[in-house]
PDB file of C-alpha atoms in Angstrom:
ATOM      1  CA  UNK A 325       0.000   0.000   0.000  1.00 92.00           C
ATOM      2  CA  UNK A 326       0.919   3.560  -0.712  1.00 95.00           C
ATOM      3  CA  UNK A 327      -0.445   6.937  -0.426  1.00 95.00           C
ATOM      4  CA  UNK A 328      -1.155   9.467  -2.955  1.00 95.00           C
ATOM      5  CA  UNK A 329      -2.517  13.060  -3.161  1.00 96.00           C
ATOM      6  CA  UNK A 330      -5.261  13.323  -6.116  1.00 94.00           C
ATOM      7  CA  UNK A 331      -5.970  16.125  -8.577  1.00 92.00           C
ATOM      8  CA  UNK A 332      -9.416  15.230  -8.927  1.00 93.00           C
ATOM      9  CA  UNK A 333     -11.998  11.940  -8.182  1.00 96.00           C
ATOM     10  CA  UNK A 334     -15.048  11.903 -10.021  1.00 96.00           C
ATOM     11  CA  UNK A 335     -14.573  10.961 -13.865  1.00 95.00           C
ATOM     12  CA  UNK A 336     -17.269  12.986 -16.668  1.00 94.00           C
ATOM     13  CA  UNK A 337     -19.701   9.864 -15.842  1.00 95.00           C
ATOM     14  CA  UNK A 338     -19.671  10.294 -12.565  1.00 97.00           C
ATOM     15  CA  UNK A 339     -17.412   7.742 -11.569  1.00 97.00           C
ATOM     16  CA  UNK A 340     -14.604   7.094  -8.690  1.00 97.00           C
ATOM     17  CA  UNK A 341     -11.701   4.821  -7.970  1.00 93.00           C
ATOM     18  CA  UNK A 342     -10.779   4.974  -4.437  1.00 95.00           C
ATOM     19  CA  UNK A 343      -7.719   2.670  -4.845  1.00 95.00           C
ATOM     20  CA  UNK A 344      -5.671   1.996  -7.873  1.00 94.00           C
ATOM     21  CA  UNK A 345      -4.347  -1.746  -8.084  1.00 95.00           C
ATOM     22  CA  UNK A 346      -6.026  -4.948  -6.508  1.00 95.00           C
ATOM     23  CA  UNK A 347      -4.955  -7.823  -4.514  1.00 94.00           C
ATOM     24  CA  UNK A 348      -7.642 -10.425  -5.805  1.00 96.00           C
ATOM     25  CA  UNK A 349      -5.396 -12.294  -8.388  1.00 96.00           C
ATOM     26  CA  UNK A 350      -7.895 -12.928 -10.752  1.00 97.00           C
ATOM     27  CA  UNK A 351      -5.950 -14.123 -13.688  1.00 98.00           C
ATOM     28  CA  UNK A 352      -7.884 -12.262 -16.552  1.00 97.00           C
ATOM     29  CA  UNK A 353      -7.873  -8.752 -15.010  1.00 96.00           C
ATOM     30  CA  UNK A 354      -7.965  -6.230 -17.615  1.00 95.00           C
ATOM     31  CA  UNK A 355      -7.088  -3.419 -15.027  1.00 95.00           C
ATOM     32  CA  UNK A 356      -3.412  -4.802 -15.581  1.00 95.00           C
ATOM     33  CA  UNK A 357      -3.273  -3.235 -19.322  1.00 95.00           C
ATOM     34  CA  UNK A 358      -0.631  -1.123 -19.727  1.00 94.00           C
ATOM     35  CA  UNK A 359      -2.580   1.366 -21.431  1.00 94.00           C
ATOM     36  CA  UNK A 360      -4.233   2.386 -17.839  1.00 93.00           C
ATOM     37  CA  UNK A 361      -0.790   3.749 -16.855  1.00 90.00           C
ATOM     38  CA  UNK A 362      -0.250   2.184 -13.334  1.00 88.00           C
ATOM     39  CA  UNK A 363       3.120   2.659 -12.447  1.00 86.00           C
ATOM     40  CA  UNK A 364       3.232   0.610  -9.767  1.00 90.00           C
ATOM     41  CA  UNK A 365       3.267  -2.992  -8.958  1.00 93.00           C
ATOM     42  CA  UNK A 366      -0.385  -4.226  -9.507  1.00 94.00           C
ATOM     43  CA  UNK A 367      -0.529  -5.503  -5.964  1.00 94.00           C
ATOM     44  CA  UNK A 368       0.879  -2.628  -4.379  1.00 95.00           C
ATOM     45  CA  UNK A 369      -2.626  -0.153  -3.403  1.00 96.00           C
ATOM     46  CA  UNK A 370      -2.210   3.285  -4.485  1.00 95.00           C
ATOM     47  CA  UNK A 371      -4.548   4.645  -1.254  1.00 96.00           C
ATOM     48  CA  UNK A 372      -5.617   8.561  -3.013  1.00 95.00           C
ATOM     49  CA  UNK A 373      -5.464   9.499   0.720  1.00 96.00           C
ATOM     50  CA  UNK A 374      -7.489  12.866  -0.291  1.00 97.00           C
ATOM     51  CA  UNK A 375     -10.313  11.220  -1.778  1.00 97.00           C
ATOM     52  CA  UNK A 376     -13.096  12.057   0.853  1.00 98.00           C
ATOM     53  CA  UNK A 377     -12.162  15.758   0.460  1.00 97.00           C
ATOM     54  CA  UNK A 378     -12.647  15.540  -3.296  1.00 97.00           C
ATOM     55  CA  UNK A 379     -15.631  13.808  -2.822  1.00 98.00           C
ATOM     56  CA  UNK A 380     -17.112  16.071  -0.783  1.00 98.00           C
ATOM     57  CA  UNK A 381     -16.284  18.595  -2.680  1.00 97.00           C
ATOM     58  CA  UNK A 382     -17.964  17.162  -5.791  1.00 97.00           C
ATOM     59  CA  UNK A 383     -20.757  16.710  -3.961  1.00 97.00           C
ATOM     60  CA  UNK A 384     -21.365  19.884  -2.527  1.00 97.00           C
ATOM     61  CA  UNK A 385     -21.312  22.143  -6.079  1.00 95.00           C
ATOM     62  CA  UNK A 386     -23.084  19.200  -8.521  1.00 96.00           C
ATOM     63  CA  UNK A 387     -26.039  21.223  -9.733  1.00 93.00           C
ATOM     64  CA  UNK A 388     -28.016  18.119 -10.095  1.00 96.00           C
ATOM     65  CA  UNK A 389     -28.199  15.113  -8.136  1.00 97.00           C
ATOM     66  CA  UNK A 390     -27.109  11.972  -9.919  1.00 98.00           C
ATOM     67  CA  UNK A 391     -25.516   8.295  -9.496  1.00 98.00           C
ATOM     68  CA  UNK A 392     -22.127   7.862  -8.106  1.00 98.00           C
ATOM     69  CA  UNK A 393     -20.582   4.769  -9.340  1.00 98.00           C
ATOM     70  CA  UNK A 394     -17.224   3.256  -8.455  1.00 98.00           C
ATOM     71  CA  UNK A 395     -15.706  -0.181  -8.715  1.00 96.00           C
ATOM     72  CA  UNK A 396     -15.104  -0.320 -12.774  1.00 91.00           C
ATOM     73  CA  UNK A 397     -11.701  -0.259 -12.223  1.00 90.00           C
ATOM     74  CA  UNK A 398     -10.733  -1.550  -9.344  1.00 93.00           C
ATOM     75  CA  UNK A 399     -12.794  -3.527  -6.646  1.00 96.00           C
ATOM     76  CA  UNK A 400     -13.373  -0.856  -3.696  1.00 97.00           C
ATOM     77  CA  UNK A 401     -13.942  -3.853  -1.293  1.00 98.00           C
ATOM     78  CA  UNK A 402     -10.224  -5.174  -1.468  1.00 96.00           C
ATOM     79  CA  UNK A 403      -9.264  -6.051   1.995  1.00 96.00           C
ATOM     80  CA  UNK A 404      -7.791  -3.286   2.392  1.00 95.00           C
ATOM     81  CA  UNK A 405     -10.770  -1.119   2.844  1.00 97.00           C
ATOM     82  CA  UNK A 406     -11.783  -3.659   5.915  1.00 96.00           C
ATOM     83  CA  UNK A 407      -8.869  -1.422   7.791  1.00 96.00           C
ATOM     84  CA  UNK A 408      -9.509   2.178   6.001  1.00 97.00           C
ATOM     85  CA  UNK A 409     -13.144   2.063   5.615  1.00 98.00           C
ATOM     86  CA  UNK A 410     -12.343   4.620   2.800  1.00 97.00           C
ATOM     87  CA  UNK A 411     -15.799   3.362   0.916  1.00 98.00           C
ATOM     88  CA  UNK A 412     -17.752   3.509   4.064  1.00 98.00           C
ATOM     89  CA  UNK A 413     -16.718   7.185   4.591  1.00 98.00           C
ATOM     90  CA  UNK A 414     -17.726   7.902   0.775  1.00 98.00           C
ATOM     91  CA  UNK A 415     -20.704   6.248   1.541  1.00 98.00           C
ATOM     92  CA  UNK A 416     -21.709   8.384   4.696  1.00 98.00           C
ATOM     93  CA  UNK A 417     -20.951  11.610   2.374  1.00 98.00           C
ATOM     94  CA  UNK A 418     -23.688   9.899  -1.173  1.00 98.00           C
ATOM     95  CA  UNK A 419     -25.891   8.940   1.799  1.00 98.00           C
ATOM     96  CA  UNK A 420     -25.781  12.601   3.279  1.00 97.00           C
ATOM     97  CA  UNK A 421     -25.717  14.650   0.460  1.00 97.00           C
ATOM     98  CA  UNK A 422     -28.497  12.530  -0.963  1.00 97.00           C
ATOM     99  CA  UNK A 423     -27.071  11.145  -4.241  1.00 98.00           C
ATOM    100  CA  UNK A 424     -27.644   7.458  -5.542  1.00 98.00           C
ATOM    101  CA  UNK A 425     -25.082   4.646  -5.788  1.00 98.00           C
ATOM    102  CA  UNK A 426     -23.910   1.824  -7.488  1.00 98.00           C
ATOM    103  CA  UNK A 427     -21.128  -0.150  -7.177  1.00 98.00           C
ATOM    104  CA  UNK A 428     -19.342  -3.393  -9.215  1.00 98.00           C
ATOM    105  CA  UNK A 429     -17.973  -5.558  -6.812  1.00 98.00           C
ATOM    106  CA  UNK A 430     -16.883  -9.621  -6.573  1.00 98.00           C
ATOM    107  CA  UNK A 431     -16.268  -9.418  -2.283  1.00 98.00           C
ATOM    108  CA  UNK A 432     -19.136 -10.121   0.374  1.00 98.00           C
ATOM    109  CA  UNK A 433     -17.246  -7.804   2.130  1.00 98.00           C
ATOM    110  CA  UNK A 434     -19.803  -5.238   0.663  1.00 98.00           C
ATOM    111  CA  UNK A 435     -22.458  -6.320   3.325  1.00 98.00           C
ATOM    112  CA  UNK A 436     -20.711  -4.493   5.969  1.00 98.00           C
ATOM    113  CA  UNK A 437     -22.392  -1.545   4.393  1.00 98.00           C
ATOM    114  CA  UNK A 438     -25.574  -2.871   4.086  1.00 98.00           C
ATOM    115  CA  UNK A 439     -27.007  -0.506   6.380  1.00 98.00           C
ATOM    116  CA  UNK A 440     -25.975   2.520   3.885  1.00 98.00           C
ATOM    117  CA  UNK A 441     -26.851   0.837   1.089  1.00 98.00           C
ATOM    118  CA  UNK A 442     -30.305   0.247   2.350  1.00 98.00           C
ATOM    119  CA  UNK A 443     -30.347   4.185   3.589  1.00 98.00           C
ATOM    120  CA  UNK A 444     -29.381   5.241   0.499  1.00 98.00           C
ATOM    121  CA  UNK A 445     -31.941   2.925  -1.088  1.00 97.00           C
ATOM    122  CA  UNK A 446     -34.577   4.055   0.576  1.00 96.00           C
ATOM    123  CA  UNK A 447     -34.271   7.552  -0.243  1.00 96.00           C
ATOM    124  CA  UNK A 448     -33.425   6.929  -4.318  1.00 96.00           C
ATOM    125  CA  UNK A 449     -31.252   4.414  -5.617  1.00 97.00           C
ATOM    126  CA  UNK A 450     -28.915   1.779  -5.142  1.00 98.00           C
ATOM    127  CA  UNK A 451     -27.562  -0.592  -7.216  1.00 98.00           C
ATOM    128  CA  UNK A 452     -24.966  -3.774  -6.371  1.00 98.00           C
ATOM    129  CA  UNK A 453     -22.962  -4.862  -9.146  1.00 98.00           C
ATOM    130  CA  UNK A 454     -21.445  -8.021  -8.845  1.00 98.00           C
ATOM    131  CA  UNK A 455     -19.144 -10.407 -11.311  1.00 98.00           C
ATOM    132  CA  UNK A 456     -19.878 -13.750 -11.792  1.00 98.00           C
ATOM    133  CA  UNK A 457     -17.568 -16.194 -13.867  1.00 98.00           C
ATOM    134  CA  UNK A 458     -17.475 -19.675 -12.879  1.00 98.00           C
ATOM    135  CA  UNK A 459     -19.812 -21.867 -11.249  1.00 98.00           C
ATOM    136  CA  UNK A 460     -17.579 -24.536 -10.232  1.00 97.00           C
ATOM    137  CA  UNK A 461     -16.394 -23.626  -6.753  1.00 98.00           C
ATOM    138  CA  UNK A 462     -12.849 -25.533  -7.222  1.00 97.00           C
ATOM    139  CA  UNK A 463     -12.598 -23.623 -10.900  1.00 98.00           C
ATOM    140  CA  UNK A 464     -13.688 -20.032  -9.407  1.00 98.00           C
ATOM    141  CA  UNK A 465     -10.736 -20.642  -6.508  1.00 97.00           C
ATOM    142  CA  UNK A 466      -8.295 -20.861  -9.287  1.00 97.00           C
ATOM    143  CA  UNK A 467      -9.187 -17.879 -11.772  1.00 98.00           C
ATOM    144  CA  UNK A 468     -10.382 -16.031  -8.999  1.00 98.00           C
ATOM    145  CA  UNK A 469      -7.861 -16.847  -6.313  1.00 97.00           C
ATOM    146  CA  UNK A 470      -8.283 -14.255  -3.324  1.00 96.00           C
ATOM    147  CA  UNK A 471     -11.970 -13.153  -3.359  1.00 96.00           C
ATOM    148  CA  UNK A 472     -14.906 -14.558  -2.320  1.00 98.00           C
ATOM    149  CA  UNK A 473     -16.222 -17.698  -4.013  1.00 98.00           C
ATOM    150  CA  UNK A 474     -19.344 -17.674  -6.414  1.00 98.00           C
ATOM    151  CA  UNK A 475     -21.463 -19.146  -3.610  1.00 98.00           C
ATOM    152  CA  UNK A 476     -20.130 -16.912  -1.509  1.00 98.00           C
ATOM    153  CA  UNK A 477     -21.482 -13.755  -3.770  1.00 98.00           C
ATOM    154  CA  UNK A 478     -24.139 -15.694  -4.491  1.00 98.00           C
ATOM    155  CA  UNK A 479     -25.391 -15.495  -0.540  1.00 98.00           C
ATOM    156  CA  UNK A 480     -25.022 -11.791  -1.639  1.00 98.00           C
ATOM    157  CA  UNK A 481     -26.875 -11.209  -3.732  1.00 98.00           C
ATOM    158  CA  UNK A 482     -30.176 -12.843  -2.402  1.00 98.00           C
ATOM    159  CA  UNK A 483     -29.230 -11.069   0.967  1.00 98.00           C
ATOM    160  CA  UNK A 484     -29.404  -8.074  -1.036  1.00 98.00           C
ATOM    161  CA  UNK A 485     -32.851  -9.453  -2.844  1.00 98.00           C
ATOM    162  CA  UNK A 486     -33.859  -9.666   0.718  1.00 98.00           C
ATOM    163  CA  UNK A 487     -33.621  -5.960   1.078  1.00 98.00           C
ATOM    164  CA  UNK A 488     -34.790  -4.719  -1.527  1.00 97.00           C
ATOM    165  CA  UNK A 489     -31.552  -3.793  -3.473  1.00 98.00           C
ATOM    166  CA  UNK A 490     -31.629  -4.156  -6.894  1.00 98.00           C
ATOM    167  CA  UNK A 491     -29.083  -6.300  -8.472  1.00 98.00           C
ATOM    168  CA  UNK A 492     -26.765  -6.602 -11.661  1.00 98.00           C
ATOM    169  CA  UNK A 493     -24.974  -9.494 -12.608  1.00 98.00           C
ATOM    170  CA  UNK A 494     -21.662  -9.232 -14.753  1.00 98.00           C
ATOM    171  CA  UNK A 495     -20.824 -12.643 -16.746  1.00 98.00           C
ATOM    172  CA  UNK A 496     -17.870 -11.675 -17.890  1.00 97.00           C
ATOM    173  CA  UNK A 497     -15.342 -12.413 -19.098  1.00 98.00           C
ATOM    174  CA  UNK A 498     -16.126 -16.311 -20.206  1.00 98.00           C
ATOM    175  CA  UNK A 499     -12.801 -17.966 -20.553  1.00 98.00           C
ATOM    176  CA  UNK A 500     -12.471 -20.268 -23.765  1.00 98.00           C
ATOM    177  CA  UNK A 501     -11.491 -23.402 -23.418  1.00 98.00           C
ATOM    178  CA  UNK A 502     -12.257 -23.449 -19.376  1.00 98.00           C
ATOM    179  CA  UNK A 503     -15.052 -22.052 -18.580  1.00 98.00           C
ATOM    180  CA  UNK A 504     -17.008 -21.382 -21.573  1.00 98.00           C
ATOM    181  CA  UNK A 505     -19.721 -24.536 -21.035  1.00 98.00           C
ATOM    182  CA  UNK A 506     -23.113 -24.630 -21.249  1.00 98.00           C
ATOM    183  CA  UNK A 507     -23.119 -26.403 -17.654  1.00 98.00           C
ATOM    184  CA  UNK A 508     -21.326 -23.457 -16.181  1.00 98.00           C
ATOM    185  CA  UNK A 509     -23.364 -20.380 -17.664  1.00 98.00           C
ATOM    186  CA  UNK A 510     -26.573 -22.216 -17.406  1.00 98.00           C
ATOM    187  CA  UNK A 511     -25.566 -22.433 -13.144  1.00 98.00           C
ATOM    188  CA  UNK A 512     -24.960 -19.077 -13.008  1.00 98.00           C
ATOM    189  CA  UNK A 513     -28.152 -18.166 -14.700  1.00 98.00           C
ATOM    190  CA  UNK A 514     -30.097 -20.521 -12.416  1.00 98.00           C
ATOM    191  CA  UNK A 515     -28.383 -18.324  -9.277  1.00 98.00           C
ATOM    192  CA  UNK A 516     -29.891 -15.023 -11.188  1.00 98.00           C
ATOM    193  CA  UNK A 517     -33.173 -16.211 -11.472  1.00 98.00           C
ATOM    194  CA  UNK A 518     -32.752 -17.501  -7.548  1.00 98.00           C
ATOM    195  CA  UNK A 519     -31.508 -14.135  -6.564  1.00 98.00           C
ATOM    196  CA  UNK A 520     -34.091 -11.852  -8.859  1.00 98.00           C
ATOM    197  CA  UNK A 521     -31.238  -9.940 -10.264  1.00 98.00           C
ATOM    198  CA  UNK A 522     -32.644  -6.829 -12.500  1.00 98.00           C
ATOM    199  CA  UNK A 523     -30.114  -7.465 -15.039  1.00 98.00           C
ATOM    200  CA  UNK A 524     -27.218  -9.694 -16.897  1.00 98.00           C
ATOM    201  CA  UNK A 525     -24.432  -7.726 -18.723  1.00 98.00           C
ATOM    202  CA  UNK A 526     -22.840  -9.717 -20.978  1.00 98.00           C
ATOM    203  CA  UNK A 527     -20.442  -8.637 -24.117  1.00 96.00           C
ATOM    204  CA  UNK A 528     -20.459 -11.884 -25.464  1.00 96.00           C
ATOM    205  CA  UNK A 529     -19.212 -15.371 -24.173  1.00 98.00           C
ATOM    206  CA  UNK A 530     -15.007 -14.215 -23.929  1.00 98.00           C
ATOM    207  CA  UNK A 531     -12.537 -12.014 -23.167  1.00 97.00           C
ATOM    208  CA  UNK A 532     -10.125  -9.800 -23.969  1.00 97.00           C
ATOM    209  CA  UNK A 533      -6.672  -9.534 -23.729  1.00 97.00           C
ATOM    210  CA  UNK A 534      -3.925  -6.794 -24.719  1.00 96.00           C
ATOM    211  CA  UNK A 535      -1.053  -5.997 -23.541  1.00 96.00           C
ATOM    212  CA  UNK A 536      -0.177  -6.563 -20.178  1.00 95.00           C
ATOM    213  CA  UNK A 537      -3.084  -8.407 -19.141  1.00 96.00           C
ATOM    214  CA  UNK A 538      -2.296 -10.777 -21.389  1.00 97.00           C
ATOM    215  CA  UNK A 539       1.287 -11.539 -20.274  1.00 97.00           C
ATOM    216  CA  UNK A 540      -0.029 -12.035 -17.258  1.00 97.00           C
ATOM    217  CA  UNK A 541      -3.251 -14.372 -17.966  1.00 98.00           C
ATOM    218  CA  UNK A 542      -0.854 -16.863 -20.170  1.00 98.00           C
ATOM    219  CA  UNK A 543       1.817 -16.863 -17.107  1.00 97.00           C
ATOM    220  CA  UNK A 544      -1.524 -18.122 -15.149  1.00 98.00           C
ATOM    221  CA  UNK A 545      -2.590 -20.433 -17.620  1.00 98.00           C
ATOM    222  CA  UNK A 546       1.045 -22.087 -17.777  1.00 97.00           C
ATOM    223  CA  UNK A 547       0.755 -22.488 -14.647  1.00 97.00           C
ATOM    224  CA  UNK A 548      -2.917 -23.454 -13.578  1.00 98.00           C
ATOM    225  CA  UNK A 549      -3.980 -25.315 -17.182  1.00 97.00           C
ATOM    226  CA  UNK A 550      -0.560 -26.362 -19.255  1.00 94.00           C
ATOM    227  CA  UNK A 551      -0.706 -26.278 -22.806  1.00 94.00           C
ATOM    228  CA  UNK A 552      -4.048 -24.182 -23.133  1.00 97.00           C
ATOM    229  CA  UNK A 553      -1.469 -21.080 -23.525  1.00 97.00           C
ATOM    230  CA  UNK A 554      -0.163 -22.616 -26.920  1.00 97.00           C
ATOM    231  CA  UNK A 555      -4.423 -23.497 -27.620  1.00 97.00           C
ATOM    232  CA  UNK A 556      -5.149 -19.604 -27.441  1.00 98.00           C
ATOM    233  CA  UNK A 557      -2.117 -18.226 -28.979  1.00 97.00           C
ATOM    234  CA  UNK A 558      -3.163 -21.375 -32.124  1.00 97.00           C
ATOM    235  CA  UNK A 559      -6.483 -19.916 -32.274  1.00 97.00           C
ATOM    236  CA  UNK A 560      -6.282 -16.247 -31.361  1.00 97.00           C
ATOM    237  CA  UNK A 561      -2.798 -15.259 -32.277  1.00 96.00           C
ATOM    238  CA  UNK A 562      -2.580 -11.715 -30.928  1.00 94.00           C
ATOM    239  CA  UNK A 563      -6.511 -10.678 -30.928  1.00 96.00           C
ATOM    240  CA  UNK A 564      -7.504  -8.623 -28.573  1.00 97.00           C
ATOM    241  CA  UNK A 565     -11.141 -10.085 -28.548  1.00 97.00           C
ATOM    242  CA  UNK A 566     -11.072 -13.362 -27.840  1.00 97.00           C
ATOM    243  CA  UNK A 567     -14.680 -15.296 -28.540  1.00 98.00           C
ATOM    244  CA  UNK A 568     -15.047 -18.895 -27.312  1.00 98.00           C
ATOM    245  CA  UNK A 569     -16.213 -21.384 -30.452  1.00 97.00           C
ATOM    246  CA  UNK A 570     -19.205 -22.120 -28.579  1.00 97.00           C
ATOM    247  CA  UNK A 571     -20.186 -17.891 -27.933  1.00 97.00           C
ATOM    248  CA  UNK A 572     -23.368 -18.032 -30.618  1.00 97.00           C
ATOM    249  CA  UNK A 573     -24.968 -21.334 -28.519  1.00 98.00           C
ATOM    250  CA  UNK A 574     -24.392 -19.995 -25.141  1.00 98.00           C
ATOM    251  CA  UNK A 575     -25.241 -16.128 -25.732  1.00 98.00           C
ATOM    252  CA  UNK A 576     -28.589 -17.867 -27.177  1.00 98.00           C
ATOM    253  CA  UNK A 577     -28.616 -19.897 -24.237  1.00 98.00           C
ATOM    254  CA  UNK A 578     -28.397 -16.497 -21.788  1.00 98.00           C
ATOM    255  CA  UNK A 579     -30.860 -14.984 -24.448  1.00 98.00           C
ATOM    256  CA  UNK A 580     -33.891 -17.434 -23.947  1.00 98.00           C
ATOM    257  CA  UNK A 581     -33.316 -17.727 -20.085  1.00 98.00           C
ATOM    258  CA  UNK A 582     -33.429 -14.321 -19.504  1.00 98.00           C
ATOM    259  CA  UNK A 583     -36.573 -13.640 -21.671  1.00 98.00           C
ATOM    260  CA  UNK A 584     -38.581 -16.564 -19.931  1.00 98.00           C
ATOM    261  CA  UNK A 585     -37.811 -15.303 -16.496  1.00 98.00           C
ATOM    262  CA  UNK A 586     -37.702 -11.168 -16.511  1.00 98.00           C
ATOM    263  CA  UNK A 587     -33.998 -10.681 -16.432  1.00 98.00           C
ATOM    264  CA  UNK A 588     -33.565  -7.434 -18.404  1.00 98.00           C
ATOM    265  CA  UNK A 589     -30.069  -8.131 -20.641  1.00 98.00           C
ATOM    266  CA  UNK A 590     -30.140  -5.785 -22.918  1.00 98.00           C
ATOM    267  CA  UNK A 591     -26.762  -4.067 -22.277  1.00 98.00           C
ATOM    268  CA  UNK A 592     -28.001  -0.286 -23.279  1.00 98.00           C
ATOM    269  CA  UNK A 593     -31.308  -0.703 -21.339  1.00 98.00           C
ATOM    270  CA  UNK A 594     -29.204  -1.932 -17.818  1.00 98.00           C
ATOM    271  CA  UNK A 595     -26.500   0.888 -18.552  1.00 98.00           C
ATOM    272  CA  UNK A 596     -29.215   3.614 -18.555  1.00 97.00           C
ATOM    273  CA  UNK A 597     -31.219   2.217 -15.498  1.00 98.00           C
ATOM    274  CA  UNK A 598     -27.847   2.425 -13.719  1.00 98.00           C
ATOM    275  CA  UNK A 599     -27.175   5.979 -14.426  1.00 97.00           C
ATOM    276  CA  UNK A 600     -30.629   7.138 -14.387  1.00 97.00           C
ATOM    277  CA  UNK A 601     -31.281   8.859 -10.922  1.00 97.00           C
ATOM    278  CA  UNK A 602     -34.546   8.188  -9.038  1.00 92.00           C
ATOM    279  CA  UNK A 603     -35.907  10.328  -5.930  1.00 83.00           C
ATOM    280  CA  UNK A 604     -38.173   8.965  -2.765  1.00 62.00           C
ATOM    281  CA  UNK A 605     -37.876   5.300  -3.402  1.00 48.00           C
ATOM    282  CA  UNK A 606     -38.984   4.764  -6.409  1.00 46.00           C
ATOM    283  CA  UNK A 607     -35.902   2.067  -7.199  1.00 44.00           C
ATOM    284  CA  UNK A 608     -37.889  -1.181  -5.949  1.00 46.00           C
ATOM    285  CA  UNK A 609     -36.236  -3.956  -7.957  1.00 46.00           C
ATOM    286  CA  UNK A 610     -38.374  -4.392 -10.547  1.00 44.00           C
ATOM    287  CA  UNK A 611     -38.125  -7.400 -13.502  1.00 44.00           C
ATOM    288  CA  UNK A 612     -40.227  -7.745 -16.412  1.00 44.00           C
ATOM    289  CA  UNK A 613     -43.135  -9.794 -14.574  1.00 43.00           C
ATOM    290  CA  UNK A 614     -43.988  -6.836 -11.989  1.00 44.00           C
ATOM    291  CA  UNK A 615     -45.799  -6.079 -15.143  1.00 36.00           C
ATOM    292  CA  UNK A 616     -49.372  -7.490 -16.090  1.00 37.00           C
ATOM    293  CA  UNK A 617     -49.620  -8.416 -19.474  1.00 34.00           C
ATOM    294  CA  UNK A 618     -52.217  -6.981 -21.480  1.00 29.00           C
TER     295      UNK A 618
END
């Protein structure tokens, strides 16, 4: 961990990163690109030890209220933030100032702030983001080494549906060759429809890789699944999209489950709802069957 001073926080959309770097290990992180500029050993937290202040700040002279987002860079609950309770602190300030929130997140560390997230909630809206990958518990501990396990976020997210939070569900990225199964995305979907997520984002069934991240996935895959390295670089070469054979069947797959049980997964339609900012409770977690057909 280190300390910096920040120029500024909150990005055009409205968006924060608290930390810079993660200590999670998943093996396909895009965050490691070089083309985000970290200077700094992945691992090591860059702490932007101002970032309350500019928060405030922010807060205070924003003409309109509106969602806060963070987490699309780096996870906010690392373990770290167990001992700084940076996000709690930011959440006091959206809570106070009355702004919505929404987060992307693959820790159940996030239910330490349940209490905010339900206050915020309350008032307009909150939204928990969370990543799910792998449905095999012994395959999610090895691309997704030091977070909590997809049953684990999976107790989550019905906690959440428990109060009232709405719920988005990233499955992404879909690893070819490991993950990308009909068995495994057809679990996770089953967990969705369990939890009453509002929505599945989903770019297709891959990844993609570029440099930096992808130095570092193939190191993992030499080392978790030999020879699949020498598979992707046979079949991909140096692309940075990267589409698993089997991406039309399963995408249909996510397609048809989603439209027989409500799941909005229509990429545009979940972006909007999650920047769209909603006063005096209006953000019940709705699905598609809330409404009566005519």
């Amino acid at each position: 961990m280190h300390f910096v001073k920040a120029k500024g926080l909150l990005s055009s959309k409205n968006e924060m990163n608290l930390f810079r770097g993660c200590s999670h290990g998943c093996i396909y992180c895009d965050s490691r690109s070089r083309c985000y500029h970290m200077e700094h050993a992945f691992e090591d937290i860059e702490v932007k030890e101002n970032a309350l202040d500019l928060l405030e700040h922010a807060l205070k002279h924003k003409r309109k209220k509106c969602m806060i987002g963070t987490g699309s860079m780096t996870d906010p609950y690392i373990p770290l933030e167990m001992e700084l309770e940076t996000v709690r602190k930011a959440l006091q300030l959206i809570d106070a100032y009355g702004f919505g929130f929404t987060v992307i997140t693959k820790s159940d560390r996030i239910l330490r702030d349940l209490d905010l997230l339900q206050k915020i909630n309350e008032k307009t809206k909150c939204v928990v983001q969370m990543t799910l990958t792998t449905y095999d518990e012994a395959l999610c501990r090895k691309i997704e080494p030091n977070v909590s396990t997809t049953r684990e976020r999976f107790a989550v997210l019905k906690r959440l549906r428990d109060a009232g939070i709405p719920t988005v569900v990233w499955l992404t990225p879909i690893l070819p060759f490991i993950n990308d199964t009909e068995e495994n995305i057809a679990g996770i979907l089953d967990m969705c429809i369990e939890a009453k997520v509002y929505g599945i984002i989903c770019f297709g069934m891959g990844l993609t890789l570029r440099e930096g991240n992808r130095e570092y996935f193939y190191a993992q895959l030499d080392r978790l699944f030999p020879h699949r390295k020498e598979e992707y670089i046979r079949t991909y070469g140096d692309q940075y999209i990267i589409e698993s054979p089997d991406s039309n069947r399963l995408m249909r797959l996510l397609d048809q489950t989603c439209s027989r049980n409500g799941i909005v997964h229509d990429n545009e339609q979940i972006f909007q709802y999650l920047h769209t900012f909603e006063e005096n409770g209006t953000a019940r977690q709705f699905s598609l069957w809330d409404f009566e057909m005519k």
